[in-house]
Tab-separated table of C-alpha atoms in Angstrom:
chain	number	residue	atom	x	y	z
A	1	MET	CA	99.060	154.869	73.851
A	2	SER	CA	100.352	151.373	74.556
A	3	GLU	CA	97.959	148.991	75.689
A	4	GLU	CA	98.122	147.945	79.690
A	5	ILE	CA	98.760	144.379	79.722
A	6	PRO	CA	97.903	142.805	82.885
A	7	ALA	CA	100.862	141.104	84.908
A	8	SER	CA	99.159	137.298	84.569
A	9	LYS	CA	99.237	138.335	81.034
A	10	TYR	CA	103.007	139.264	80.795
A	11	LEU	CA	103.284	135.826	82.697
A	12	GLU	CA	101.258	133.760	79.509
A	13	ILE	CA	103.764	136.194	77.199
A	14	PHE	CA	107.210	134.695	79.144
A	15	LYS	CA	106.047	131.246	78.852
A	16	GLN	CA	105.243	131.491	75.392
A	17	MET	CA	108.406	133.060	74.695
A	18	LYS	CA	110.196	130.424	76.981
A	19	LEU	CA	111.600	132.655	79.351
A	20	ILE	CA	110.676	130.929	82.651
A	21	ASN	CA	112.642	127.943	82.464
A	22	VAL	CA	116.307	129.060	82.551
A	23	GLY	CA	118.693	126.059	81.053
A	24	SER	CA	120.883	125.030	78.279
A	25	ASN	CA	119.331	124.641	74.543
A	26	ASN	CA	122.331	123.070	73.258
A	27	ARG	CA	123.107	119.720	75.113
A	28	ARG	CA	125.084	117.678	73.381
A	29	THR	CA	124.237	113.978	72.812
A	30	SER	CA	126.772	111.339	72.838
A	31	ILE	CA	126.740	107.863	71.790
A	32	VAL	CA	127.926	106.447	75.203
A	33	ASN	CA	124.910	108.048	77.174
A	34	THR	CA	122.523	106.945	74.744
A	35	TYR	CA	122.806	103.398	77.096
A	36	THR	CA	122.420	103.464	81.353
A	37	LYS	CA	124.212	101.142	83.691
A	38	ASP	CA	121.280	99.937	85.088
A	39	GLU	CA	119.811	98.528	81.255
A	40	VAL	CA	123.669	97.261	80.779
A	41	LYS	CA	123.511	95.005	84.010
A	42	ASP	CA	119.790	93.882	83.033
A	43	LEU	CA	121.155	92.797	79.705
A	44	LEU	CA	123.946	90.682	81.346
A	45	LYS	CA	121.748	88.860	83.605
A	46	THR	CA	119.732	87.798	80.834
A	47	ARG	CA	122.366	86.773	78.478
A	48	GLU	CA	121.013	83.700	77.649
A	49	ASN	CA	118.234	85.571	75.991
A	50	ARG	CA	119.374	85.836	71.807
A	51	LYS	CA	117.743	89.464	72.270
A	52	SER	CA	120.159	90.883	75.036
A	53	GLN	CA	122.769	89.048	73.522
A	54	GLN	CA	121.756	91.141	70.371
A	55	LYS	CA	121.694	94.486	72.158
A	56	LEU	CA	125.147	93.761	74.194
A	57	ARG	CA	126.368	93.236	71.072
A	58	THR	CA	125.060	96.516	68.930
A	59	ILE	CA	126.051	98.785	72.586
A	60	SER	CA	130.064	96.971	71.937
A	61	LYS	CA	129.912	98.048	68.242
A	62	ASN	CA	128.576	101.741	69.229
A	63	LEU	CA	130.587	101.858	71.732
A	64	TYR	CA	133.587	100.857	69.546
A	65	GLU	CA	132.896	104.356	67.611
A	66	ALA	CA	131.983	106.462	70.260
A	67	SER	CA	135.008	105.894	73.352
A	68	GLY	CA	138.478	105.777	72.344
A	69	HIS	CA	139.078	103.486	75.723
A	70	TYR	CA	137.094	100.922	74.120
A	71	LYS	CA	138.284	101.035	70.660
A	72	SER	CA	142.037	100.707	72.180
A	73	LEU	CA	141.116	97.525	74.058
A	74	ILE	CA	139.705	96.115	71.262
A	75	ASN	CA	142.247	96.888	69.030
A	76	TYR	CA	144.672	95.812	71.492
A	77	PHE	CA	143.698	92.070	72.118
A	78	SER	CA	142.787	91.689	68.538
A	79	THR	CA	146.233	92.660	67.140
A	80	LEU	CA	148.613	91.336	70.027
A	81	HIS	CA	149.492	88.632	68.376
A	82	THR	CA	151.997	88.421	65.347
A	83	MET	CA	150.441	84.938	63.949
A	84	ASP	CA	154.066	84.003	63.556
A	85	HIS	CA	153.692	80.184	62.901
A	86	ILE	CA	155.720	77.203	61.463
A	87	VAL	CA	154.752	73.742	60.490
A	88	GLU	CA	155.382	70.810	62.722
A	89	PRO	CA	155.716	66.581	61.789
A	90	LEU	CA	154.260	64.647	63.394
A	91	SER	CA	155.019	61.412	64.651
A	92	VAL	CA	156.406	58.995	61.980
A	93	ASP	CA	157.933	55.796	61.230
A	94	ILE	CA	161.255	57.421	60.647
A	95	ASN	CA	162.859	53.835	58.690
A	96	SER	CA	160.275	53.754	56.398
A	97	VAL	CA	160.086	57.304	55.353
A	98	ASN	CA	160.174	58.241	51.538
A	99	VAL	CA	162.326	61.088	51.879
A	100	LYS	CA	161.396	62.391	48.410
A	101	LYS	CA	157.513	62.206	48.956
A	102	TYR	CA	157.678	63.682	53.043
A	103	ARG	CA	159.453	66.506	51.412
A	104	LYS	CA	156.693	67.062	48.568
A	105	GLU	CA	153.968	66.244	50.919
A	106	TYR	CA	155.655	68.936	53.605
A	107	GLU	CA	155.604	71.531	50.632
A	108	GLU	CA	152.207	71.028	49.731
A	109	TYR	CA	151.085	71.517	53.146
A	110	CYS	CA	153.298	75.093	53.311
A	111	ARG	CA	151.981	76.427	49.794
A	112	ALA	CA	148.240	75.578	51.843
A	113	ILE	CA	149.192	77.670	54.475
A	114	GLU	CA	150.513	80.389	52.451
A	115	GLN	CA	147.278	80.774	50.377
A	116	MET	CA	145.373	80.810	53.870
A	117	ASP	CA	147.794	83.381	54.878
A	118	ILE	CA	145.992	83.663	58.261
A	119	ALA	CA	147.715	86.772	59.032
A	120	ASN	CA	145.488	88.604	57.641
A	121	SER	CA	142.024	86.256	57.338
A	122	PHE	CA	141.162	86.639	60.645
A	123	SER	CA	142.126	89.806	61.405
A	124	GLU	CA	138.683	90.659	61.058
A	125	ALA	CA	137.448	87.364	62.998
A	126	ARG	CA	140.063	88.507	65.781
A	127	MET	CA	138.224	92.150	66.024
A	128	ILE	CA	134.677	90.759	65.717
A	129	ALA	CA	135.143	88.028	68.127
A	130	TYR	CA	135.933	90.021	70.779
A	131	MET	CA	133.633	93.246	69.925
A	132	GLU	CA	130.258	90.940	69.735
A	133	GLY	CA	131.720	87.710	71.576
A	134	VAL	CA	131.960	85.213	68.458
A	135	PHE	CA	132.232	85.452	64.765
A	136	TYR	CA	130.183	83.091	62.545
A	137	GLY	CA	131.945	82.822	59.215
A	138	TYR	CA	132.286	80.822	56.141
A	139	ALA	CA	135.651	80.151	54.465
A	140	ARG	CA	135.617	80.636	50.206
A	141	VAL	CA	138.336	78.934	48.944
A	142	SER	CA	139.527	79.359	45.299
A	143	LYS	CA	142.322	78.304	43.318
A	144	ASP	CA	144.340	81.171	44.065
A	145	GLY	CA	142.647	82.711	46.629
A	146	PHE	CA	141.463	82.465	50.451
A	147	TYR	CA	139.345	84.259	52.541
A	148	ILE	CA	136.234	83.516	55.571
A	149	GLN	CA	133.159	85.640	54.503
A	150	LYS	CA	131.623	87.094	58.129
A	151	LEU	CA	127.944	85.347	58.537
A	152	ASP	CA	125.244	88.193	60.682
A	153	PRO	CA	125.311	86.870	64.095
A	154	ASP	CA	121.688	87.636	64.667
A	155	TYR	CA	121.257	84.654	62.113
A	156	CYS	CA	123.279	82.047	63.861
A	157	LYS	CA	123.407	80.646	66.814
A	158	ILE	CA	126.349	77.767	68.724
A	159	SER	CA	124.698	74.609	68.302
A	160	GLY	CA	126.767	72.072	69.418
A	161	ILE	CA	130.579	70.673	69.750
A	162	ASN	CA	132.437	68.683	66.374
A	163	SER	CA	133.087	65.548	68.337
A	164	ASN	CA	136.214	64.862	65.926
A	165	ASN	CA	137.798	67.738	66.710
A	166	GLY	CA	136.348	69.770	69.295
A	167	LEU	CA	135.064	72.992	66.918
A	168	LEU	CA	131.822	74.587	67.388
A	169	VAL	CA	129.349	73.912	65.073
A	170	TYR	CA	126.387	76.642	64.492
A	171	SER	CA	123.652	76.716	62.954
A	172	PHE	CA	121.902	79.125	60.448
A	173	ASP	CA	118.794	80.851	60.718
A	174	PHE	CA	117.858	80.560	56.690
A	175	SER	CA	114.691	82.899	56.684
A	176	TYR	CA	117.778	85.108	56.464
A	177	PHE	CA	116.974	85.370	52.623
A	178	ASP	CA	113.459	86.212	52.484
A	179	ILE	CA	114.338	89.183	54.770
A	180	ASN	CA	118.058	90.268	52.375
A	181	PRO	CA	116.943	88.436	49.204
A	182	SER	CA	119.817	90.570	47.371
A	183	GLN	CA	122.127	89.102	49.410
A	184	PHE	CA	121.488	84.970	48.395
A	185	SER	CA	123.559	85.108	45.432
A	186	SER	CA	126.810	86.567	47.290
A	187	PHE	CA	126.820	83.092	49.834
A	188	PRO	CA	128.052	79.836	48.897
A	189	ASP	CA	126.731	77.317	47.137
A	190	GLU	CA	126.538	74.913	50.400
A	191	PHE	CA	123.734	77.965	51.807
A	192	LYS	CA	121.922	77.805	47.967
A	193	THR	CA	121.352	74.047	48.625
A	194	ILE	CA	120.611	74.267	51.990
A	195	HIS	CA	118.153	77.154	51.182
A	196	THR	CA	116.164	75.382	48.054
A	197	ARG	CA	115.159	72.246	50.603
A	198	VAL	CA	114.182	74.603	53.652
A	199	SER	CA	112.401	76.667	51.239
A	200	SER	CA	110.598	73.275	49.533
A	201	GLY	CA	109.059	72.420	52.496
A	202	ASN	CA	105.751	74.277	53.325
A	203	GLN	CA	105.023	73.218	56.343
A	204	LYS	CA	108.274	73.570	57.932
A	205	THR	CA	108.729	77.512	59.675
A	206	ASP	CA	112.066	76.101	61.538
A	207	LYS	CA	114.617	77.904	59.448
A	208	TRP	CA	117.490	76.494	61.846
A	209	GLU	CA	119.598	75.016	59.977
A	210	VAL	CA	123.139	73.503	60.985
A	211	ILE	CA	126.451	74.346	58.513
A	212	ASP	CA	128.428	71.061	59.069
A	213	SER	CA	131.111	71.903	56.978
A	214	PRO	CA	135.578	71.995	56.614
A	215	PHE	CA	134.735	75.490	55.654
A	216	ALA	CA	132.230	76.787	58.653
A	217	VAL	CA	134.212	79.317	61.154
A	218	CYS	CA	133.241	79.549	64.740
A	219	ILE	CA	135.157	81.237	67.072
A	220	LYS	CA	134.403	83.041	70.259
A	221	THR	CA	135.937	84.948	73.314
A	222	SER	CA	133.195	84.152	75.696
A	223	ILE	CA	133.606	81.674	78.238
A	224	ASP	CA	130.105	79.969	77.747
A	225	TYR	CA	127.784	79.109	75.078
A	226	ASN	CA	125.453	82.284	75.379
A	227	PRO	CA	128.576	84.579	73.698
A	228	THR	CA	128.137	88.282	74.626
A	229	PRO	CA	131.117	90.989	73.579
A	230	ALA	CA	134.436	90.016	75.653
A	231	PHE	CA	134.363	93.224	77.716
A	232	ALA	CA	131.157	93.616	78.271
A	233	SER	CA	132.060	94.255	81.882
A	234	VAL	CA	133.729	97.737	81.165
A	235	PHE	CA	130.563	99.087	79.985
A	236	GLU	CA	129.574	100.501	83.147
A	237	GLY	CA	132.956	102.025	83.911
A	238	ILE	CA	132.568	103.431	79.960
A	239	LEU	CA	129.755	105.237	81.135
A	240	ASP	CA	131.179	106.257	84.653
A	241	ILE	CA	133.435	108.141	82.249
A	242	ALA	CA	131.179	109.567	79.924
A	243	ASP	CA	129.322	110.991	83.284
A	244	PHE	CA	132.016	112.559	84.349
A	245	LYS	CA	133.388	114.068	81.818
A	246	SER	CA	129.865	115.065	81.414
A	247	LEU	CA	130.160	117.001	84.554
A	248	ALA	CA	133.334	118.683	84.033
A	249	LYS	CA	131.814	119.919	80.832
A	250	THR	CA	128.972	121.257	82.664
A	251	LYS	CA	131.334	122.720	85.000
A	252	GLU	CA	133.258	124.499	83.025
A	253	GLU	CA	130.306	126.049	80.783
A	254	ILE	CA	128.504	126.700	84.021
A	255	ASP	CA	132.150	128.881	85.443
A	256	ASN	CA	132.444	130.955	81.915
A	257	PHE	CA	127.913	131.617	81.492
A	258	MET	CA	126.351	134.931	82.257
A	259	LEU	CA	122.936	135.479	82.637
A	260	LEU	CA	121.426	139.307	81.192
A	261	LEU	CA	117.933	140.394	82.936
A	262	GLN	CA	116.117	142.793	80.510
A	263	LYS	CA	113.565	144.667	82.430
A	264	ILE	CA	110.162	145.592	80.804
A	265	PRO	CA	109.778	149.272	82.414
A	266	MET	CA	106.416	149.723	84.621
A	267	LYS	CA	104.333	152.384	85.581
A	268	PRO	CA	105.385	154.323	88.335
A	269	ASP	CA	102.225	155.334	89.269
A	270	GLU	CA	100.387	151.621	89.412
A	271	ALA	CA	101.028	148.554	90.803
A	272	ASN	CA	101.822	146.062	88.087
A	273	LYS	CA	100.943	148.017	84.807
A	274	TYR	CA	103.561	147.781	81.888
A	275	MET	CA	104.529	150.578	79.799
A	276	LEU	CA	105.218	148.110	76.753
A	277	ASP	CA	102.666	146.161	74.281
A	278	ALA	CA	103.902	142.771	73.790
A	279	ASP	CA	104.895	142.667	70.235
A	280	THR	CA	107.741	145.296	71.495
A	281	VAL	CA	108.466	143.197	74.606
A	282	PHE	CA	108.740	140.235	71.855
A	283	GLU	CA	111.131	142.553	69.015
A	284	MET	CA	113.903	143.857	71.949
A	285	ASP	CA	114.208	140.191	73.318
A	286	GLU	CA	115.058	138.754	70.000
A	287	ALA	CA	117.030	141.971	69.340
A	288	LEU	CA	118.969	140.994	72.575
A	289	ARG	CA	119.374	137.312	71.615
A	290	GLU	CA	120.614	137.548	68.003
A	291	ASN	CA	123.531	139.731	69.407
A	292	THR	CA	124.669	137.592	72.523
A	293	PRO	CA	127.095	135.119	72.136
A	294	ASP	CA	126.902	131.256	73.366
A	295	GLN	CA	127.834	131.730	76.803
A	296	VAL	CA	125.148	133.975	77.085
A	297	SER	CA	121.206	133.481	77.752
A	298	THR	CA	118.783	136.018	78.394
A	299	VAL	CA	115.495	136.774	81.009
A	300	THR	CA	113.137	139.275	80.432
A	301	GLY	CA	111.156	140.548	83.478
A	302	PRO	CA	110.244	143.599	85.533
A	303	MET	CA	113.605	144.306	86.557
A	304	ASP	CA	116.879	146.429	85.537
A	305	ILE	CA	119.468	144.707	83.778
A	306	THR	CA	122.535	142.716	85.925
A	307	ALA	CA	125.097	140.469	84.850
A	308	ILE	CA	125.262	137.433	86.622
A	309	LYS	CA	128.349	135.499	86.885
A	310	PHE	CA	128.777	132.129	87.829
A	311	GLU	CA	132.103	132.195	89.942
A	312	LYS	CA	134.732	129.303	89.481
A	313	ASP	CA	133.872	126.576	92.621
A	314	SER	CA	136.565	124.233	93.687
A	315	PHE	CA	135.953	121.343	91.346
A	316	ASP	CA	137.764	117.694	91.605
A	317	LYS	CA	138.904	117.318	88.151
A	318	ASN	CA	140.901	113.996	88.681
A	319	LYS	CA	137.684	112.178	89.002
A	320	VAL	CA	137.641	111.438	84.970
A	321	GLY	CA	141.431	110.019	85.647
A	322	GLN	CA	139.782	108.397	88.515
A	323	ALA	CA	137.099	106.487	85.993
A	324	THR	CA	139.675	105.693	83.560
A	325	GLU	CA	142.005	104.029	85.832
A	326	GLN	CA	139.233	102.163	86.900
A	327	LEU	CA	137.928	101.284	83.902
A	328	TRP	CA	141.319	98.913	82.922
A	329	GLU	CA	141.863	97.630	86.084
A	330	GLU	CA	138.068	96.409	85.278
A	331	SER	CA	139.088	95.077	82.156
A	332	GLY	CA	142.165	93.419	83.690
A	333	VAL	CA	144.892	95.326	81.027
A	334	SER	CA	147.339	97.619	82.871
A	335	GLY	CA	146.326	101.481	82.232
A	336	LEU	CA	150.337	102.154	81.050
A	337	LEU	CA	149.903	100.301	77.514
A	338	PHE	CA	147.679	103.601	76.790
A	339	ASN	CA	149.192	106.037	78.955
A	340	THR	CA	152.681	107.201	79.636
A	341	SER	CA	152.223	109.380	82.827
A	342	SER	CA	154.114	106.608	84.628
A	343	ASN	CA	157.563	104.419	84.303
A	344	THR	CA	156.881	101.346	86.218
A	345	THR	CA	158.360	98.864	83.952
A	346	THR	CA	157.615	96.109	85.776
A	347	ALA	CA	154.463	96.117	86.629
A	348	LEU	CA	153.831	96.337	82.480
A	349	LYS	CA	155.645	93.637	81.769
A	350	TYR	CA	153.972	90.895	84.289
A	351	SER	CA	150.392	92.885	83.108
A	352	LEU	CA	151.628	92.404	79.351
A	353	THR	CA	152.597	88.493	79.888
A	354	THR	CA	148.901	87.903	81.354
A	355	ASP	CA	147.375	89.926	78.786
A	356	GLU	CA	149.486	87.707	76.017
A	357	ALA	CA	148.476	84.410	77.493
A	358	SER	CA	144.645	85.420	78.102
A	359	ALA	CA	144.875	86.033	74.334
A	360	PHE	CA	146.123	83.309	73.105
A	361	ARG	CA	143.672	81.311	74.121
A	362	LEU	CA	141.406	82.658	70.981
A	363	ILE	CA	144.821	82.224	69.098
A	364	LYS	CA	144.555	78.804	69.690
A	365	ASN	CA	141.151	78.498	68.659
A	366	ILE	CA	141.971	79.591	65.152
A	367	GLU	CA	144.905	77.029	65.113
A	368	VAL	CA	142.340	74.327	65.945
A	369	TRP	CA	140.229	75.346	63.354
A	370	CYS	CA	143.075	75.538	60.113
A	371	ASN	CA	144.591	72.113	61.104
A	372	ALA	CA	140.400	70.428	61.109
A	373	TYR	CA	140.525	72.451	57.709
A	374	LEU	CA	143.666	71.098	56.243
A	375	LEU	CA	143.466	67.599	57.248
A	376	LEU	CA	140.222	67.286	55.463
A	377	THR	CA	140.977	69.098	52.514
A	378	LEU	CA	144.677	67.916	51.902
A	379	LYS	CA	144.720	64.121	51.745
A	380	THR	CA	148.703	63.276	52.592
A	381	LYS	CA	150.508	60.299	53.405
A	382	TYR	CA	153.013	61.768	55.917
A	383	PRO	CA	150.553	63.805	58.958
A	384	PHE	CA	151.947	67.704	59.960
A	385	LYS	CA	150.171	70.330	61.443
A	386	LEU	CA	150.092	73.946	61.693
A	387	ASP	CA	151.995	75.879	64.642
A	388	ILE	CA	151.237	79.484	65.599
A	389	LEU	CA	153.689	80.288	67.885
A	390	PRO	CA	153.047	82.353	71.583
A	391	ALA	CA	154.672	85.711	69.878
A	392	THR	CA	153.376	89.124	70.659
A	393	LYS	CA	154.369	92.312	69.542
A	394	HIS	CA	155.957	92.936	72.920
A	395	ASN	CA	157.970	89.597	73.059
A	396	ARG	CA	158.839	88.538	69.690
A	397	ASN	CA	162.343	90.046	70.327
A	398	GLU	CA	162.913	87.882	73.067
A	399	LEU	CA	161.195	84.322	71.532
A	400	LEU	CA	163.715	85.334	68.750
A	401	GLU	CA	166.348	85.715	70.969
A	402	SER	CA	165.764	82.564	73.273
A	403	ALA	CA	165.337	81.017	69.736
A	404	LEU	CA	169.154	81.528	68.300
A	405	LYS	CA	170.619	80.488	71.704
A	406	ALA	CA	168.806	77.267	71.535
A	407	ALA	CA	169.543	76.656	67.762
A	408	ASN	CA	173.298	77.497	68.381
A	409	SER	CA	172.875	74.785	71.370
A	410	GLY	CA	172.032	72.273	68.315
A	411	PHE	CA	168.066	72.945	68.953
A	412	SER	CA	165.668	72.177	65.924
A	413	THR	CA	165.202	75.743	66.363
A	414	LYS	CA	165.601	76.983	62.557
A	415	ASN	CA	162.262	76.971	61.522
A	416	GLU	CA	160.822	78.873	64.037
A	417	ILE	CA	164.047	81.569	63.650
A	418	MET	CA	162.368	81.997	60.258
A	419	ALA	CA	158.857	82.725	61.885
A	420	LEU	CA	159.780	84.685	64.204
A	421	ARG	CA	161.949	86.973	61.568
A	422	GLY	CA	157.991	87.347	59.690
A	423	TYR	CA	158.534	84.298	57.508
A	424	SER	CA	156.433	81.983	56.532
A	425	PRO	CA	156.898	78.131	56.388
A	426	ASN	CA	156.672	78.023	52.288
A	427	ALA	CA	158.739	82.008	52.619
A	428	ALA	CA	161.122	80.088	54.897
A	429	THR	CA	161.697	76.974	52.325
A	430	MET	CA	161.865	79.388	48.787
A	431	ASN	CA	164.350	81.942	50.459
A	432	SER	CA	166.445	79.276	52.060
A	433	PHE	CA	166.489	77.292	48.177
A	434	LEU	CA	166.984	81.020	46.358
A	435	GLU	CA	169.995	81.891	48.619
A	436	ASN	CA	171.833	78.728	49.211
A	437	GLU	CA	170.564	76.502	45.597
A	438	ILE	CA	170.398	79.217	43.224
A	439	LEU	CA	172.084	82.810	44.068
A	440	ASN	CA	175.231	80.675	46.188
A	441	LEU	CA	175.288	83.403	48.437
A	442	PRO	CA	176.731	81.603	51.788
A	443	ASP	CA	179.688	81.166	48.911
A	444	LYS	CA	179.523	84.875	47.747
A	445	LEU	CA	178.729	86.942	50.311
A	446	ILE	CA	182.181	87.442	53.097
A	447	PRO	CA	180.646	88.282	56.870
A	448	LEU	CA	181.881	91.392	58.379
A	449	SER	CA	183.714	91.316	60.937
A	450	SER	CA	182.453	91.733	64.466
A	451	ALA	CA	183.156	95.371	66.039
A	452	HIS	CA	183.286	93.361	70.134
A	453	THR	CA	185.597	91.166	68.559
A	454	SER	CA	188.028	92.973	66.571
A	455	SER	CA	188.246	95.973	67.948
A	456	SER	CA	190.800	95.995	71.073
A	457	ASP	CA	189.539	98.768	73.464
A	458	SER	CA	188.237	97.060	76.305
A	459	SER	CA	187.102	99.864	77.987
A	460	LYS	CA	183.364	99.558	76.383
A	461	GLY	CA	182.403	97.159	78.824
A	462	GLN	CA	179.409	94.819	78.192
A	463	PRO	CA	176.634	95.490	75.397
A	464	GLU	CA	174.192	98.012	76.652
A	465	LYS	CA	170.943	95.869	77.966
A	466	PRO	CA	167.460	96.343	75.783
A	467	ILE	CA	165.535	98.763	77.930
A	468	GLU	CA	162.523	96.460	78.734
A	469	LYS	CA	165.096	94.482	80.209
A	470	LEU	CA	166.032	96.877	82.798
A	471	SER	CA	164.155	97.514	86.165
A	472	GLU	CA	162.330	100.260	87.841
A	473	ASN	CA	165.740	101.752	88.806
A	474	GLY	CA	167.832	100.620	85.953
A	475	VAL	CA	165.466	102.872	83.570
A	476	LYS	CA	165.866	105.608	85.509
A	477	THR	CA	169.460	105.282	86.391
A	478	ARG	CA	169.369	105.146	82.170
A	479	GLU	CA	167.401	108.158	82.154
A	480	ASN	CA	169.608	109.890	84.557
A	481	GLU	CA	172.719	109.283	82.529
A	482	SER	CA	173.357	108.730	86.413
A	483	ASN	CA	176.200	105.937	85.209
A	484	GLU	CA	178.483	109.003	83.399
A	485	ASP	CA	181.344	109.759	84.173
A	486	VAL	CA	182.123	112.675	85.241
């Protein structure tokens, strides 16, 4: 005979089995959902605080890995410019120039810039600058190599501006080596020298020291000297997208959810008396749970077994799309770059122009640093400067076409043409020397006949325009082949 258990005792059993609280045991966690919009707002309000800056950098790095939208935004801006560049001569007395020495020093400049390989050397710096708001580094130069060693921004701070060249100056907290002694050997000699001096002063607790060197690199995307991630303003939009995605996912799960109610038989002649003991209830409940899929939950109680389905209801699934559109609007970037649902090419073109101008500020900062470094490390009589062209992945062909037209009119744009074709100044010089002086290619190669000049067929009309030069109606006309003969 089974022991009679009162209803109050069963209530305690249900609580132990966690059957009273009906909910999802499989709630997913996300890096994006780790942060709240209020927390982000508070950090932005106190961004002059180093702790707030550090927290914002951490959020930005985590969102870069967790949010595809944010990663696309950072990658887009940090790789937008192609870093095509030329070496420009500065003003000299043309009548007194020693041509032989002038050419030698120009080639020396070109070789130095070739060694720097600015497109690759600054690729990480550009990405970090957009992700964290600032990049701190130190150029490591050898006879045959050049790279920029990244410094931990938690141990760096902007401390001023160099009045001679306008470059940012930063300080480094040498207590870094007290916490990370194994990293000491990987730092340049200048840091080791300063560390020895700082460590010898036992009475000194402040270990911040200015890194005043032509090798020190500090570039930022933030508008002031409290560096924060370049797109911290869109953090709230990213969290909105995550919220709407979570709501949509929850709605889908509810639409496919089923709840099973498992009845415990009761004595028909006595109120609140159950016919099963607690052990049997536990065993039956466990057996039922083991044989139900994830989309089905079970509850044990004094009721009949009933299947309850949550019927689908209307839900605006476009909320995620609306939040995504708002994100791109807040970032100032056209969503058409990452979405092919629209073909408004005119609006996209003007949006790209704005993006290119905005991103070029960072490129000019890199150019200023490179010229300051070259000026201090190369001792030449005749002055030259590095000029990074405003070429991007979008306008490169347009700039090349413009430079070719200018060259046909007698302007000195041959170096620009070579640069826009992907040649460094040194490669352009060496390739010209190889082709003209060594291989004599101009005398050996016979130009091909031009198809549109040799053909007598005049029915072809003018050459087809590139698609980026067409209006919206023009694009639709070409796609629909509306101008084709019937």
